[in-house]
Amino acid sequence: MAGTAQDAYRRMLREHIAPALRELGFKRGPSLGAFRYETATHAAEVRFRKSRYSTRQEVDFWVDLHASWIKTEWVYWDWTMDALALEQLSRWEVTAAAPVGPVAGEVLHVFRSYGWPAIQAALDNPGYPRDPAIRWPRTFPKRPRGRFPEEVEADRQAQEELEQIMIRAGTDFRAFQALLARLETDPSPSIRQGAAWYLLRTADEERSRRALRAAAAEDEDVEVRWIARYALRLAQRETTADIAGPASSP
């Protein structure tokens, strides 16, 4: 009797995903499809999530990633793997009839390309929990929790301005400089994060890498620093691949 898609999903995790993650230092987590990697102070988890609508014939799934401080297990970084990838992705699926190897291979390719660099960036001197004795060079006044309507509107306008700057930054030097100014001086973490995300996609350019290195070392916001470190890791990976060149045929 042929197995179900649920059987195929478990086999994919057991025979393909788990061995590959063990090679990177992950251990099995507390539940099926959970894998944990630890440093002395922080931990990251990779969790495979099945859709609630999965059936015996088909299992849809995605991958969650998060990082936490081991002492309290408080999660300070949380992403889905498809959101990290610089390519269009949707959820994966395994079926009862098809082999799981190709699906597992695609998932592991995306993990090695994006998920693992993102986790490394999240665990690399994350600055969490915040040390009150450390003052980051780029420190901004704290924003009150309660927001007046005019402040909310100002934030919306600032976001729209940033989006317009990003549209022009690739071909307009002044727009690029305005983007850097937002990253360096804007008091809104979301604006600085948006500017860093733009530079992530242009991290093959030295001017972008300089700005990202400064943000990674100086910005007080955990997420801004993470985006910058992640971008630099992706750029380093691309540079290494370019130097290595295509694999030679036997």
Tab-separated table of N, CA, C and O in Angstrom, residues 150-193:
chain	number	residue	atom	x	y	z
A	150	GLU	N	-1.382	63.276	13.917
A	150	GLU	CA	-0.454	63.982	13.031
A	150	GLU	C	0.909	63.287	12.967
A	150	GLU	O	1.588	63.323	11.937
A	151	GLU	N	1.276	62.621	14.052
A	151	GLU	CA	2.539	61.878	14.040
A	151	GLU	C	2.420	60.631	13.169
A	151	GLU	O	3.355	60.276	12.451
A	152	VAL	N	1.286	59.958	13.249
A	152	VAL	CA	1.040	58.799	12.399
A	152	VAL	C	1.061	59.212	10.935
A	152	VAL	O	1.637	58.532	10.082
A	153	GLU	N	0.450	60.341	10.619
A	153	GLU	CA	0.437	60.831	9.245
A	153	GLU	C	1.849	61.203	8.787
A	153	GLU	O	2.232	60.936	7.644
A	154	ALA	N	2.628	61.791	9.675
A	154	ALA	CA	4.010	62.134	9.330
A	154	ALA	C	4.825	60.884	9.029
A	154	ALA	O	5.639	60.859	8.104
A	155	ASP	N	4.593	59.826	9.799
A	155	ASP	CA	5.285	58.559	9.547
A	155	ASP	C	4.892	57.989	8.183
A	155	ASP	O	5.739	57.474	7.446
A	156	ARG	N	3.609	58.078	7.854
A	156	ARG	CA	3.146	57.568	6.566
A	156	ARG	C	3.783	58.345	5.424
A	156	ARG	O	4.239	57.749	4.436
A	157	GLN	N	3.863	59.644	5.551
A	157	GLN	CA	4.477	60.455	4.513
A	157	GLN	C	5.969	60.155	4.384
A	157	GLN	O	6.511	60.109	3.273
A	158	ALA	N	6.627	59.953	5.518
A	158	ALA	CA	8.050	59.622	5.497
A	158	ALA	C	8.292	58.301	4.780
A	158	ALA	O	9.263	58.150	4.031
A	159	GLN	N	7.406	57.334	4.996
A	159	GLN	CA	7.531	56.042	4.320
A	159	GLN	C	7.332	56.188	2.822
A	159	GLN	O	8.057	55.584	2.020
A	160	GLU	N	6.365	56.990	2.425
A	160	GLU	CA	6.135	57.228	1.000
A	160	GLU	C	7.327	57.933	0.360
A	160	GLU	O	7.731	57.608	-0.769
A	161	GLU	N	7.916	58.905	1.063
A	161	GLU	CA	9.098	59.592	0.554
A	161	GLU	C	10.257	58.613	0.376
A	161	GLU	O	10.992	58.674	-0.621
A	162	LEU	N	10.425	57.722	1.355
A	162	LEU	CA	11.493	56.732	1.246
A	162	LEU	C	11.285	55.846	0.015
A	162	LEU	O	12.243	55.547	-0.713
A	163	GLU	N	10.056	55.422	-0.223
A	163	GLU	CA	9.771	54.571	-1.376
A	163	GLU	C	10.099	55.288	-2.680
A	163	GLU	O	10.635	54.678	-3.617
A	164	GLN	N	9.806	56.580	-2.761
A	164	GLN	CA	10.140	57.348	-3.957
A	164	GLN	C	11.650	57.486	-4.123
A	164	GLN	O	12.182	57.408	-5.233
A	165	ILE	N	12.337	57.685	-3.020
A	165	ILE	CA	13.804	57.770	-3.080
A	165	ILE	C	14.391	56.453	-3.573
A	165	ILE	O	15.305	56.438	-4.408
A	166	MET	N	13.869	55.341	-3.091
A	166	MET	CA	14.395	54.038	-3.487
A	166	MET	C	14.162	53.775	-4.976
A	166	MET	O	14.984	53.128	-5.629
A	167	ILE	N	13.060	54.264	-5.501
A	167	ILE	CA	12.792	54.091	-6.931
A	167	ILE	C	13.872	54.768	-7.764
A	167	ILE	O	14.307	54.248	-8.796
A	168	ARG	N	14.357	55.925	-7.306
A	168	ARG	CA	15.313	56.715	-8.086
A	168	ARG	C	16.764	56.431	-7.730
A	168	ARG	O	17.671	56.796	-8.481
A	169	ALA	N	17.011	55.788	-6.580
A	169	ALA	CA	18.372	55.692	-6.056
A	169	ALA	C	19.330	54.930	-6.965
A	169	ALA	O	20.538	55.190	-6.950
A	170	GLY	N	18.808	54.020	-7.768
A	170	GLY	CA	19.695	53.236	-8.623
A	170	GLY	C	20.334	54.044	-9.739
A	170	GLY	O	21.425	53.700	-10.226
A	171	THR	N	19.690	55.120	-10.150
A	171	THR	CA	20.194	55.911	-11.289
A	171	THR	C	20.459	57.370	-10.940
A	171	THR	O	21.022	58.097	-11.748
A	172	ASP	N	20.050	57.802	-9.776
A	172	ASP	CA	20.170	59.201	-9.372
A	172	ASP	C	21.071	59.285	-8.151
A	172	ASP	O	20.707	58.813	-7.071
A	173	PHE	N	22.250	59.884	-8.305
A	173	PHE	CA	23.218	59.946	-7.211
A	173	PHE	C	22.650	60.704	-6.021
A	173	PHE	O	22.860	60.315	-4.867
A	174	ARG	N	21.918	61.780	-6.279
A	174	ARG	CA	21.364	62.559	-5.172
A	174	ARG	C	20.327	61.748	-4.395
A	174	ARG	O	20.244	61.848	-3.166
A	175	ALA	N	19.550	60.939	-5.100
A	175	ALA	CA	18.584	60.082	-4.416
A	175	ALA	C	19.302	59.042	-3.567
A	175	ALA	O	18.862	58.723	-2.449
A	176	PHE	N	20.412	58.502	-4.080
A	176	PHE	CA	21.167	57.519	-3.304
A	176	PHE	C	21.716	58.162	-2.041
A	176	PHE	O	21.676	57.566	-0.958
A	177	GLN	N	22.236	59.390	-2.169
A	177	GLN	CA	22.741	60.085	-0.991
A	177	GLN	C	21.618	60.368	0.005
A	177	GLN	O	21.828	60.287	1.222
A	178	ALA	N	20.431	60.682	-0.500
A	178	ALA	CA	19.290	60.893	0.392
A	178	ALA	C	18.929	59.605	1.119
A	178	ALA	O	18.540	59.623	2.297
A	179	LEU	N	19.062	58.477	0.438
A	179	LEU	CA	18.804	57.181	1.069
A	179	LEU	C	19.794	56.930	2.196
A	179	LEU	O	19.415	56.487	3.293
A	180	LEU	N	21.068	57.225	1.948
A	180	LEU	CA	22.074	57.052	2.991
A	180	LEU	C	21.787	57.959	4.187
A	180	LEU	O	21.991	57.554	5.344
A	181	ALA	N	21.315	59.159	3.896
A	181	ALA	CA	20.983	60.075	4.987
A	181	ALA	C	19.859	59.511	5.849
A	181	ALA	O	19.880	59.640	7.077
A	182	ARG	N	18.872	58.888	5.212
A	182	ARG	CA	17.796	58.267	5.982
A	182	ARG	C	18.350	57.166	6.869
A	182	ARG	O	17.976	57.030	8.029
A	183	LEU	N	19.229	56.350	6.326
A	183	LEU	CA	19.800	55.245	7.096
A	183	LEU	C	20.617	55.757	8.277
A	183	LEU	O	20.602	55.175	9.365
A	184	GLU	N	21.327	56.852	8.080
A	184	GLU	CA	22.240	57.345	9.112
A	184	GLU	C	21.556	58.207	10.169
A	184	GLU	O	21.968	58.186	11.335
A	185	THR	N	20.503	58.948	9.793
A	185	THR	CA	20.012	59.984	10.692
A	185	THR	C	18.530	59.939	11.003
A	185	THR	O	18.085	60.660	11.903
A	186	ASP	N	17.733	59.145	10.290
A	186	ASP	CA	16.299	59.184	10.541
A	186	ASP	C	15.990	58.553	11.897
A	186	ASP	O	16.442	57.440	12.181
A	187	PRO	N	15.209	59.227	12.752
A	187	PRO	CA	14.926	58.666	14.082
A	187	PRO	C	13.980	57.478	14.071
A	187	PRO	O	13.872	56.771	15.083
A	188	SER	N	13.298	57.221	12.942
A	188	SER	CA	12.350	56.109	12.877
A	188	SER	C	13.076	54.812	12.533
A	188	SER	O	13.680	54.708	11.461
A	189	PRO	N	13.008	53.809	13.401
A	189	PRO	CA	13.648	52.528	13.069
A	189	PRO	C	13.113	51.920	11.779
A	189	PRO	O	13.873	51.323	11.016
A	190	SER	N	11.819	52.063	11.514
A	190	SER	CA	11.251	51.463	10.305
A	190	SER	C	11.805	52.104	9.041
A	190	SER	O	12.005	51.421	8.026
A	191	ILE	N	12.070	53.406	9.080
A	191	ILE	CA	12.670	54.073	7.923
A	191	ILE	C	14.101	53.588	7.728
A	191	ILE	O	14.527	53.282	6.602
A	192	ARG	N	14.849	53.500	8.801
A	192	ARG	CA	16.227	53.020	8.684
A	192	ARG	C	16.262	51.562	8.219
A	192	ARG	O	17.118	51.163	7.427
A	193	GLN	N	15.324	50.764	8.702
A	193	GLN	CA	15.252	49.375	8.246
A	193	GLN	C	14.938	49.306	6.755
A	193	GLN	O	15.529	48.510	6.018
